XYZ file of N, CA and C in Angstrom:
702
model
N 0.771 -1.358 -0.282
C -0.031 0.151 0.222
C 1.059 1.292 0.219
N 1.867 1.251 0.955
C 2.710 2.387 0.962
C 3.636 2.495 -0.839
N 3.452 1.658 -1.119
C 4.257 1.633 -2.858
C 3.666 2.366 -3.461
N 2.165 1.882 -3.176
C 1.027 2.480 -4.605
C 0.758 3.985 -3.663
N 0.859 4.298 -2.663
C 0.648 5.496 -2.185
C 1.558 6.319 -2.882
N 2.712 6.085 -2.679
C 4.151 6.859 -3.277
C 4.108 6.911 -4.930
N 3.710 6.160 -5.480
C 3.385 5.752 -7.145
C 2.374 7.216 -7.306
N 1.475 7.185 -6.555
C 0.360 7.980 -6.690
C 0.784 9.018 -6.746
N 2.017 9.778 -5.166
C 2.143 11.092 -5.140
C 3.038 11.694 -6.082
N 3.948 10.761 -6.309
C 4.661 10.916 -7.735
C 4.369 10.992 -9.162
N 2.913 10.230 -9.215
C 2.474 10.680 -10.519
C 1.892 12.087 -10.558
N 1.514 12.243 -9.329
C 0.357 13.924 -9.037
C 1.397 14.572 -9.445
N 2.707 14.413 -9.117
C 3.839 15.732 -8.995
C 4.056 15.848 -10.143
N 4.637 14.731 -10.974
C 4.829 15.016 -12.506
C 3.948 15.388 -13.552
N 2.500 15.575 -13.049
C 1.364 15.343 -13.874
C 1.211 17.039 -13.647
N 1.307 17.251 -12.477
C 1.348 19.009 -12.064
C 2.495 19.729 -12.800
N 3.889 19.047 -12.371
C 4.718 19.671 -13.203
C 4.591 20.016 -14.468
N 4.394 18.938 -15.201
C 3.986 18.836 -16.797
C 2.941 20.082 -17.435
N 1.567 19.865 -16.486
C 0.892 21.010 -16.683
C 1.359 22.115 -16.348
N 2.367 22.499 -15.347
C 2.642 24.194 -15.166
C 3.774 24.376 -16.216
N 4.268 23.419 -16.465
C 5.639 24.003 -17.467
C 4.454 24.349 -18.567
N 3.854 23.346 -19.156
C 2.889 23.676 -20.312
C 2.306 25.007 -20.197
N 1.791 25.261 -18.895
C 0.835 26.624 -18.738
C 2.096 27.427 -18.895
N 3.417 27.769 -18.686
C 4.457 28.548 -18.481
C 4.328 28.881 -19.971
N 4.628 27.991 -20.447
C 5.482 27.786 -22.170
C 4.531 28.329 -22.968
N 2.914 28.296 -22.647
C 1.939 28.229 -23.618
C 1.561 30.019 -23.703
N 2.351 30.891 -22.738
C 2.305 32.367 -22.828
C 3.478 32.944 -24.198
N 4.046 31.810 -24.570
C 5.262 31.755 -25.794
C 4.296 31.807 -26.883
N 5.121 32.655 -28.143
C 4.707 32.236 -29.445
C 5.205 31.494 -29.938
N 5.186 30.121 -30.575
C 6.085 29.069 -30.798
C 6.035 28.873 -32.367
N 7.070 28.907 -32.686
C 7.635 29.014 -34.271
C 8.345 27.467 -34.603
N 7.272 26.844 -35.118
C 7.653 24.960 -35.699
C 8.545 25.476 -36.993
N 9.733 25.201 -37.302
C 10.077 24.975 -38.703
C 10.385 23.495 -39.546
N 9.896 23.494 -40.594
C 9.979 22.542 -41.393
C 10.645 22.338 -42.479
N 11.503 21.698 -42.495
C 12.461 22.050 -44.084
C 13.881 21.182 -43.883
N 14.905 21.494 -45.040
C 15.923 20.378 -45.027
C 16.929 20.814 -44.383
N 18.503 20.507 -44.775
C 19.025 21.090 -44.093
C 19.774 22.064 -43.774
N 19.502 23.248 -44.808
C 19.709 24.573 -44.984
C 19.331 25.292 -43.916
N 17.966 24.557 -43.180
C 17.118 24.817 -41.964
C 17.788 24.162 -40.607
N 18.397 23.011 -40.919
C 18.124 22.166 -39.731
C 19.325 22.334 -38.753
N 19.086 21.886 -37.403
C 20.411 21.757 -36.788
C 21.193 20.827 -36.672
N 22.875 21.194 -36.583
C 23.735 20.048 -36.542
C 24.498 20.096 -35.070
N 25.264 19.158 -34.801
C 26.151 18.938 -33.584
C 27.363 20.390 -33.837
N 27.794 20.682 -32.664
C 28.590 21.673 -32.468
C 29.782 21.302 -33.419
N 30.452 20.245 -33.744
C 31.166 19.441 -34.284
C 30.926 19.727 -36.009
N 29.958 19.943 -36.116
C 29.794 20.021 -37.717
C 29.764 21.108 -38.380
N 30.659 21.382 -39.268
C 30.811 23.024 -40.029
C 29.479 23.269 -40.318
N 28.286 22.540 -40.716
C 26.921 23.002 -41.246
C 26.414 23.315 -40.528
N 25.727 24.735 -40.185
C 24.753 25.413 -39.666
C 23.216 25.423 -40.504
N 22.312 25.052 -39.955
C 21.054 25.439 -40.957
C 20.521 27.027 -40.046
N 20.032 28.029 -40.713
C 19.531 28.721 -40.597
C 18.456 29.076 -39.297
N 18.230 27.844 -38.914
C 17.039 27.602 -38.070
C 17.715 27.400 -37.037
N 18.873 27.062 -37.048
C 19.779 27.141 -35.426
C 19.889 28.622 -34.685
N 19.810 29.646 -36.065
C 20.246 31.068 -35.058
C 18.884 31.983 -35.478
N 18.020 31.228 -35.690
C 16.598 32.324 -35.843
C 16.074 33.018 -34.380
N 16.312 32.489 -33.452
C 15.633 32.411 -32.121
C 16.567 33.937 -31.415
N 17.765 34.044 -31.984
C 18.481 35.229 -31.550
C 18.071 36.332 -32.003
N 16.990 36.313 -32.877
C 16.524 37.897 -33.487
C 15.011 37.687 -32.463
N 15.015 37.232 -31.900
C 13.131 37.674 -31.205
C 13.727 37.699 -29.862
N 13.167 38.208 -28.806
C 13.277 38.600 -27.534
C 12.218 36.664 -26.749
N 12.472 37.076 -25.866
C 12.287 35.844 -25.035
C 10.908 35.045 -25.007
N 9.822 35.863 -25.702
C 8.516 35.355 -25.516
C 8.318 34.912 -27.148
N 9.199 34.193 -27.987
C 9.316 33.789 -28.990
C 10.120 32.458 -29.173
N 9.457 31.268 -29.047
C 10.412 30.068 -28.854
C 10.437 29.224 -30.066
N 11.534 28.470 -30.643
C 11.754 28.139 -31.992
C 11.886 26.533 -31.626
N 11.189 26.104 -32.523
C 11.164 24.236 -32.449
C 11.506 24.107 -34.037
N 12.729 23.669 -33.886
C 13.283 23.258 -35.095
C 13.111 21.568 -35.601
N 12.165 21.403 -36.147
C 12.088 19.954 -36.687
C 12.686 19.690 -37.948
N 13.243 20.588 -39.035
C 13.305 20.700 -39.861
C 14.917 19.257 -40.071
N 14.901 18.497 -41.053
C 16.079 17.372 -40.856
C 16.675 17.394 -42.259
N 18.038 17.198 -42.335
C 18.746 17.205 -43.409
C 18.299 15.979 -44.627
N 18.493 16.430 -45.510
C 18.428 15.470 -46.608
C 16.937 15.225 -47.138
N 16.225 15.925 -46.283
C 14.685 15.532 -46.756
C 13.751 16.705 -47.766
N 12.790 15.964 -48.776
C 12.284 16.672 -49.341
C 10.814 16.870 -48.798
N 9.810 17.710 -49.611
C 8.384 17.525 -49.083
C 8.085 16.208 -48.750
N 8.702 15.400 -49.761
C 7.994 13.778 -50.019
C 8.610 12.819 -48.835
N 9.783 13.231 -48.604
C 10.468 11.920 -47.600
C 10.211 12.934 -46.043
N 10.000 14.078 -46.219
C 9.839 14.956 -44.473
C 8.203 14.211 -44.192
N 7.242 13.907 -45.467
C 5.986 13.528 -44.710
C 6.030 11.987 -44.598
N 6.749 11.382 -45.474
C 6.763 9.705 -45.529
C 7.513 9.102 -44.187
N 8.166 10.274 -43.715
C 8.975 9.393 -42.492
C 8.764 9.744 -41.192
N 7.721 10.624 -41.293
C 6.976 11.204 -40.060
C 7.336 12.573 -39.426
N 7.765 13.199 -40.119
C 8.108 14.388 -39.495
C 7.478 15.452 -39.602
N 6.490 15.457 -40.774
C 5.279 16.257 -40.748
C 4.454 16.321 -39.526
N 4.385 14.942 -38.955
C 3.283 14.702 -37.945
C 3.771 15.166 -36.400
N 5.211 15.465 -36.674
C 5.725 16.130 -35.431
C 5.740 17.644 -35.304
N 5.510 17.732 -36.349
C 5.107 19.980 -36.592
C 3.611 19.529 -36.081
N 3.033 18.660 -36.633
C 1.669 19.250 -36.127
C 1.453 19.112 -34.709
N 2.015 17.991 -34.134
C 2.126 18.261 -32.515
C 2.480 19.059 -32.165
N 3.256 20.091 -32.695
C 4.268 20.713 -31.832
C 3.228 21.927 -31.314
N 2.173 21.903 -31.160
C 1.625 23.132 -30.729
C 2.034 24.910 -31.257
N 2.502 24.902 -32.466
C 3.054 25.805 -33.085
C 1.729 26.982 -33.328
N 2.214 28.104 -32.685
C 1.650 29.417 -33.350
C 1.948 29.458 -34.691
N 2.914 29.120 -35.153
C 3.196 29.603 -36.678
C 4.404 28.644 -37.222
N 3.974 27.573 -38.560
C 4.695 26.787 -39.103
C 5.573 27.639 -40.275
N 6.917 27.589 -40.424
C 7.641 27.690 -41.461
C 7.689 26.738 -42.150
N 7.664 26.510 -43.351
C 7.853 25.568 -44.196
C 8.670 26.039 -45.665
N 10.019 25.305 -45.525
C 10.935 25.511 -46.484
C 11.296 23.923 -47.064
N 11.056 24.048 -48.488
C 11.583 22.832 -49.507
C 12.110 23.370 -50.422
N 12.902 22.577 -51.243
C 13.070 22.449 -52.534
C 14.067 22.383 -52.977
N 15.356 22.249 -52.013
C 16.585 21.843 -52.349
C 16.783 20.103 -52.952
N 16.177 19.288 -51.777
C 16.007 17.936 -52.316
C 14.921 17.469 -53.240
N 13.942 18.170 -53.222
C 13.044 17.845 -54.013
C 13.438 18.485 -55.896
N 14.577 18.917 -55.857
C 14.865 19.384 -56.960
C 16.196 18.674 -57.691
N 16.686 17.185 -56.814
C 17.598 16.189 -57.251
C 16.792 15.380 -58.237
N 17.751 14.801 -59.081
C 17.303 13.885 -60.348
C 15.834 13.158 -60.039
N 15.148 13.072 -61.042
C 13.924 12.159 -60.643
C 14.354 10.793 -60.266
N 15.454 10.270 -60.449
C 15.921 8.822 -60.226
C 15.862 8.934 -58.798
N 15.813 9.601 -57.628
C 16.491 9.835 -56.811
C 15.127 9.917 -55.810
N 14.830 9.093 -54.825
C 13.644 8.825 -54.197
C 12.851 10.095 -53.604
N 13.825 11.245 -53.370
C 13.467 12.342 -52.591
C 12.831 13.120 -54.097
N 12.894 13.190 -54.927
C 12.545 14.061 -55.810
C 11.025 14.418 -55.842
N 10.412 15.381 -56.082
C 9.238 15.771 -56.606
C 9.230 17.034 -57.815
N 8.277 16.672 -58.415
C 8.153 17.644 -59.757
C 7.469 18.730 -59.005
N 8.045 19.828 -59.210
C 7.539 21.164 -58.819
C 5.973 21.672 -59.100
N 5.809 21.237 -60.231
C 4.198 21.464 -60.571
C 3.121 20.474 -60.358
N 3.914 19.043 -60.058
C 2.863 18.035 -59.646
C 3.141 17.937 -57.836
N 3.765 17.021 -57.488
C 3.730 16.585 -56.025
C 4.047 17.579 -54.859
N 5.235 18.142 -55.519
C 5.492 19.439 -54.670
C 4.833 20.402 -54.153
N 3.960 20.869 -55.201
C 3.056 21.696 -55.291
C 1.707 21.379 -54.182
N 1.039 19.982 -54.473
C 0.224 19.224 -53.959
C 0.630 19.132 -52.442
N 2.378 18.779 -52.291
C 2.337 18.424 -50.699
C 2.376 19.868 -49.857
N 2.803 21.212 -50.565
C 2.990 22.705 -49.835
C 1.370 22.720 -49.379
N 0.163 22.477 -50.320
C -0.853 22.673 -50.461
C -1.495 22.044 -49.069
N -0.995 20.782 -49.135
C -1.507 19.626 -47.705
C -0.892 20.139 -46.550
N 0.528 20.585 -46.950
C 1.223 21.100 -45.334
C 0.146 22.398 -45.064
N -0.078 23.413 -45.711
C -0.756 24.608 -45.388
C -1.829 24.187 -44.715
N -2.632 23.374 -45.347
C -4.365 23.311 -45.043
C -4.125 22.560 -43.334
N -3.188 21.354 -43.477
C -3.298 20.841 -42.043
C -2.515 21.428 -40.572
N -1.557 22.130 -41.079
C -0.886 23.554 -40.524
C -2.008 24.081 -39.299
N -3.367 24.862 -40.699
C -4.336 25.155 -40.123
C -5.219 24.734 -39.328
N -5.786 23.538 -40.195
C -6.512 22.213 -39.233
C -5.718 21.847 -37.672
N -4.402 22.313 -37.411
C -3.819 21.926 -36.164
C -3.941 23.485 -35.658
N -4.330 24.265 -36.093
C -4.591 25.505 -35.031
C -3.442 26.513 -35.448
N -2.321 26.123 -36.371
C -1.347 26.911 -36.673
C -1.178 28.180 -37.993
N -0.563 28.847 -38.123
C -0.270 29.575 -38.931
C 0.864 29.261 -39.919
N 0.466 28.770 -41.231
C 1.786 28.394 -42.298
C 2.134 29.692 -42.865
N 3.565 29.545 -42.894
C 4.204 30.827 -43.831
C 5.256 29.561 -44.960
N 4.823 30.171 -45.666
C 6.278 29.533 -46.515
C 7.107 30.330 -47.231
N 8.057 29.922 -47.175
C 9.680 30.367 -47.428
C 10.017 29.731 -48.594
N 10.547 30.694 -49.719
C 11.041 30.089 -50.916
C 12.528 29.490 -50.323
N 12.984 28.234 -51.048
C 14.460 28.031 -50.758
C 15.285 29.041 -50.935
N 16.261 29.103 -50.126
C 17.635 29.762 -49.930
C 18.368 29.246 -51.308
N 19.079 30.373 -51.807
C 19.755 30.416 -53.116
C 20.994 29.502 -52.713
N 21.141 28.485 -53.931
C 22.673 28.062 -53.659
C 23.346 28.782 -54.428
N 24.601 29.032 -53.942
C 25.623 29.677 -54.618
C 26.386 29.242 -55.573
N 25.438 28.838 -57.309
C 25.841 28.032 -57.998
C 25.622 28.714 -59.206
N 25.877 28.686 -60.486
C 25.777 29.641 -61.529
C 24.567 28.923 -62.055
N 23.965 27.695 -62.153
C 22.912 27.361 -62.593
C 22.186 26.806 -61.476
N 20.419 27.816 -61.443
C 20.168 27.679 -60.522
C 18.909 26.836 -60.720
N 18.941 25.511 -60.407
C 17.899 24.616 -60.408
C 16.613 24.574 -59.703
N 16.863 25.337 -58.389
C 15.701 25.810 -57.739
C 14.420 26.737 -58.252
N 14.823 27.255 -59.248
C 13.644 28.241 -59.931
C 12.244 27.705 -59.883
N 12.292 26.610 -60.848
C 10.996 25.967 -61.111
C 10.104 25.673 -59.665
N 10.732 25.470 -58.456
C 10.232 25.010 -57.019
C 9.952 26.646 -56.370
N 10.592 27.670 -56.673
C 10.791 28.624 -55.944
C 9.009 29.364 -56.747
N 9.260 29.226 -58.410
C 7.714 29.770 -58.820
C 6.693 28.687 -58.368
N 6.432 27.407 -58.255
C 5.653 26.687 -57.643
C 5.434 27.230 -56.078
N 6.077 27.339 -55.351
C 5.942 27.776 -54.068
C 5.236 29.160 -54.184
N 5.595 30.152 -54.763
C 4.919 31.526 -54.701
C 3.129 31.385 -55.595
N 2.891 30.176 -56.410
C 1.856 29.942 -56.907
C 0.888 29.645 -55.861
N 1.493 28.473 -54.944
C 0.746 27.715 -54.157
C 0.559 28.711 -52.796
N 1.016 29.950 -52.741
C 1.026 30.529 -51.543
C 0.016 31.476 -52.087
N 0.067 31.760 -53.587
C -1.282 32.865 -53.833
C -2.503 32.269 -53.824
N -2.472 30.763 -54.084
C -3.523 29.941 -54.343
C -4.649 29.794 -53.204
N -3.433 29.680 -52.038
C -3.825 29.359 -50.763
C -3.906 30.466 -49.472
N -4.107 31.606 -50.063
C -3.956 33.012 -49.416
C -2.922 32.776 -48.397
N -1.508 32.370 -48.623
C -0.607 32.027 -47.063
C 0.765 33.193 -47.275
N 0.705 33.479 -46.051
C 2.174 34.443 -46.287
C 3.382 33.609 -46.772
N 4.094 34.823 -47.493
C 5.261 34.078 -48.241
C 6.238 34.546 -48.160
N 7.499 33.979 -47.703
C 9.283 35.047 -47.246
C 9.798 34.496 -48.334
N 10.290 35.059 -49.302
C 11.180 34.826 -50.444
C 12.401 34.964 -50.130
N 12.861 34.128 -49.410
C 14.374 33.908 -48.996
C 15.273 33.732 -50.297
N 14.996 32.870 -51.377
C 15.501 33.019 -52.296
C 15.927 34.124 -53.315
N 14.965 35.170 -52.973
C 15.696 36.456 -53.554
C 15.997 37.405 -52.877
N 15.844 37.473 -51.286
C 16.971 38.069 -50.453
C 17.976 37.626 -50.532
N 18.221 36.261 -50.315
C 19.377 35.257 -50.253
C 20.694 35.994 -51.209
N 19.683 35.995 -52.224
C 20.482 36.202 -53.965
C 20.972 37.567 -53.564
N 20.039 38.687 -53.069
C 20.284 39.643 -52.964
C 21.398 39.931 -52.085
N 21.666 39.041 -51.309
C 22.997 39.085 -50.029
C 24.238 38.727 -50.596
N 24.125 37.966 -51.350
C 25.554 37.015 -51.719
C 26.276 38.297 -52.828
N 24.948 38.906 -53.506
C 25.399 40.240 -54.602
C 26.010 41.007 -53.742
N 25.718 41.418 -52.912
C 26.083 42.644 -51.504
C 27.212 42.023 -51.358
N 27.592 40.847 -50.606
C 28.656 40.591 -50.298
C 30.040 40.491 -51.160
N 29.883 39.824 -52.309
C 30.920 39.640 -53.652
C 31.284 38.334 -53.134
N 31.542 38.093 -54.014
C 31.985 36.684 -53.983
C 33.407 36.139 -52.726
N 34.369 36.991 -52.862
C 35.174 36.641 -51.290
C 34.716 36.728 -50.023
N 33.765 37.740 -50.246
C 33.180 37.751 -48.537
C 31.775 36.572 -48.605
N 31.408 36.443 -49.632
C 30.479 34.753 -49.638
C 31.217 33.746 -49.297
N 32.507 33.441 -49.796
C 33.163 32.431 -49.749
C 33.409 32.502 -48.388
N 33.199 33.260 -47.371
C 33.401 33.246 -45.517
C 32.075 32.694 -45.167
N 30.933 32.633 -45.636
C 29.807 32.125 -45.278
C 29.419 30.436 -45.454
N 30.478 29.781 -46.379
C 30.165 28.524 -46.717
C 30.680 27.727 -45.583
N 30.043 26.589 -45.212
C 30.146 25.675 -44.634
C 31.595 25.032 -44.625
N 31.838 24.782 -45.947
C 33.247 24.271 -46.573
C 33.364 25.144 -48.024
N 34.785 24.909 -48.069
C 35.007 25.470 -49.301
C 35.173 25.160 -50.519
N 33.981 23.727 -50.664
C 33.526 23.256 -51.962
C 32.046 23.374 -51.463
N 31.431 23.614 -50.893
C 29.703 23.958 -50.463
C 29.332 24.847 -51.020
N 28.542 24.756 -51.826
C 27.955 26.062 -52.231
C 26.845 25.929 -52.099
N 25.890 25.127 -51.230
C 24.541 25.197 -50.699
C 24.315 25.748 -49.100
N 25.322 24.925 -48.320
C 25.407 25.334 -47.045
C 26.167 26.068 -46.414
N 25.695 26.708 -44.943
C 26.716 27.598 -44.209
C 27.010 26.970 -43.334
N 28.382 28.227 -42.553
C 28.890 27.857 -41.614
C 27.942 28.700 -40.622
N 28.545 29.238 -39.415
C 27.562 29.548 -38.111
C 27.578 31.220 -38.636
N 28.184 31.983 -39.386
C 28.106 32.951 -39.675
C 27.294 33.118 -40.693
N 27.254 32.524 -41.494
C 25.997 32.714 -42.751
C 25.064 31.909 -42.319
N 24.748 31.331 -41.727
C 23.154 30.761 -40.984
C 22.763 32.178 -40.166
N 23.758 32.811 -39.482
C 23.079 33.750 -38.891
C 22.648 34.916 -39.800
N 23.763 35.495 -41.191
C 23.175 36.230 -42.016
C 21.725 35.919 -42.593
N 21.671 34.468 -43.036
C 20.341 34.014 -43.440
C 19.108 34.309 -42.521
N 19.725 33.926 -41.344
C 18.353 33.830 -40.203
C 17.799 35.501 -40.058
N 18.847 36.237 -40.375
C 18.394 37.981 -40.480
C 17.435 38.048 -41.028
N 17.563 37.367 -42.329
C 16.945 37.810 -43.587
C 15.517 37.394 -43.363
N 15.451 35.920 -42.667
C 13.997 35.380 -42.190
C 13.401 36.201 -41.176
N 14.254 36.699 -40.302
C 13.546 37.507 -39.255
C 12.773 38.698 -39.661
N 14.009 39.496 -40.571
C 13.467 40.844 -41.163
C 11.934 40.695 -42.068
N 11.927 39.515 -42.638
C 10.799 39.347 -43.458
C 9.716 38.991 -42.651
N 9.942 38.076 -41.797
C 8.593 38.091 -40.622
C 8.227 38.899 -39.732
N 9.183 40.021 -39.532
C 9.024 41.543 -39.085
C 7.958 42.357 -39.786
N 8.359 42.031 -41.014
C 7.330 43.036 -42.031
C 6.000 42.529 -42.541
N 6.172 40.822 -42.533
C 4.861 40.195 -42.805
C 4.054 40.080 -41.821
N 4.115 39.715 -40.213
C 3.528 39.315 -39.214
C 3.487 40.080 -38.165
N 2.218 41.118 -38.084
C 2.708 42.028 -37.183
C 3.167 41.577 -35.480
N 2.242 40.510 -35.199
C 2.488 39.818 -33.820
C 3.738 39.464 -34.018
N 4.503 38.726 -34.783
C 6.328 38.771 -34.669
C 7.064 40.188 -34.711
N 6.371 41.405 -35.207
C 7.173 42.311 -35.504
C 7.673 42.769 -33.759
N 6.549 42.680 -33.288
C 6.538 43.492 -32.165
C 7.463 42.756 -30.965
N 8.309 41.435 -31.383
C 9.456 40.922 -30.670
C 10.515 40.669 -31.337
N 10.692 41.121 -32.267
C 11.745 41.196 -33.388
C 13.058 41.915 -32.836
N 14.165 41.625 -32.786
C 15.567 42.542 -31.864
C 16.155 42.576 -33.117
N 16.640 44.059 -33.712
C 16.853 44.550 -34.889
C 18.223 43.944 -35.213
N 19.229 43.638 -34.036
C 20.428 43.226 -34.308
C 20.755 41.680 -33.931
N 19.678 41.136 -33.122
C 19.787 39.817 -32.356
C 20.722 39.821 -31.483
N 20.783 38.560 -30.881
C 21.261 38.772 -29.793
C 22.557 37.514 -30.029
């Protein structure tokens, strides 16, 4: 009986603790990130840094970032592997959705999607399901690669069409990142790359610059987030 009573006490304390934690956290604005390696979090030992790792530094303590982006995923594999389900269960206020890099891989690759076919269909589904879960979806065009041939353009155009058709806020990160690279110039742009041969991913400096572009756009497009934006980051 004593064991049962202790179990009941411990269970009650755990429940109160979890409810208290949720009540405290429920006062925050939660931004959940769905995307690929350009957004994802990496261990400190990895030279790669997704912009999602730095986004929180541009907002005050009322904004929490939940980065569910995963390296190597496309819209198709992010869904099929169950990551999208985790996004829907994250109690997000806003869901930022950025895909295209892996969707644009060769048709023979399992992650490939056609921009005007499955890619658009899945983005439309993500928008509808985020809203059904009580979140506000925001589409983010895929951050530009630092390459001569831009294979992302069809996916950027498709995402813009989905945003217009579904009346969804759009952050055109593809355009703003391209402008950033031009402004920096080749030599300075090389200092934000994860490695000397990587034309897609960023180091910590690069991730922070790209996150700043996202934060700035959110401040323009979302009045609720504008009030919590830190102009220079933390």
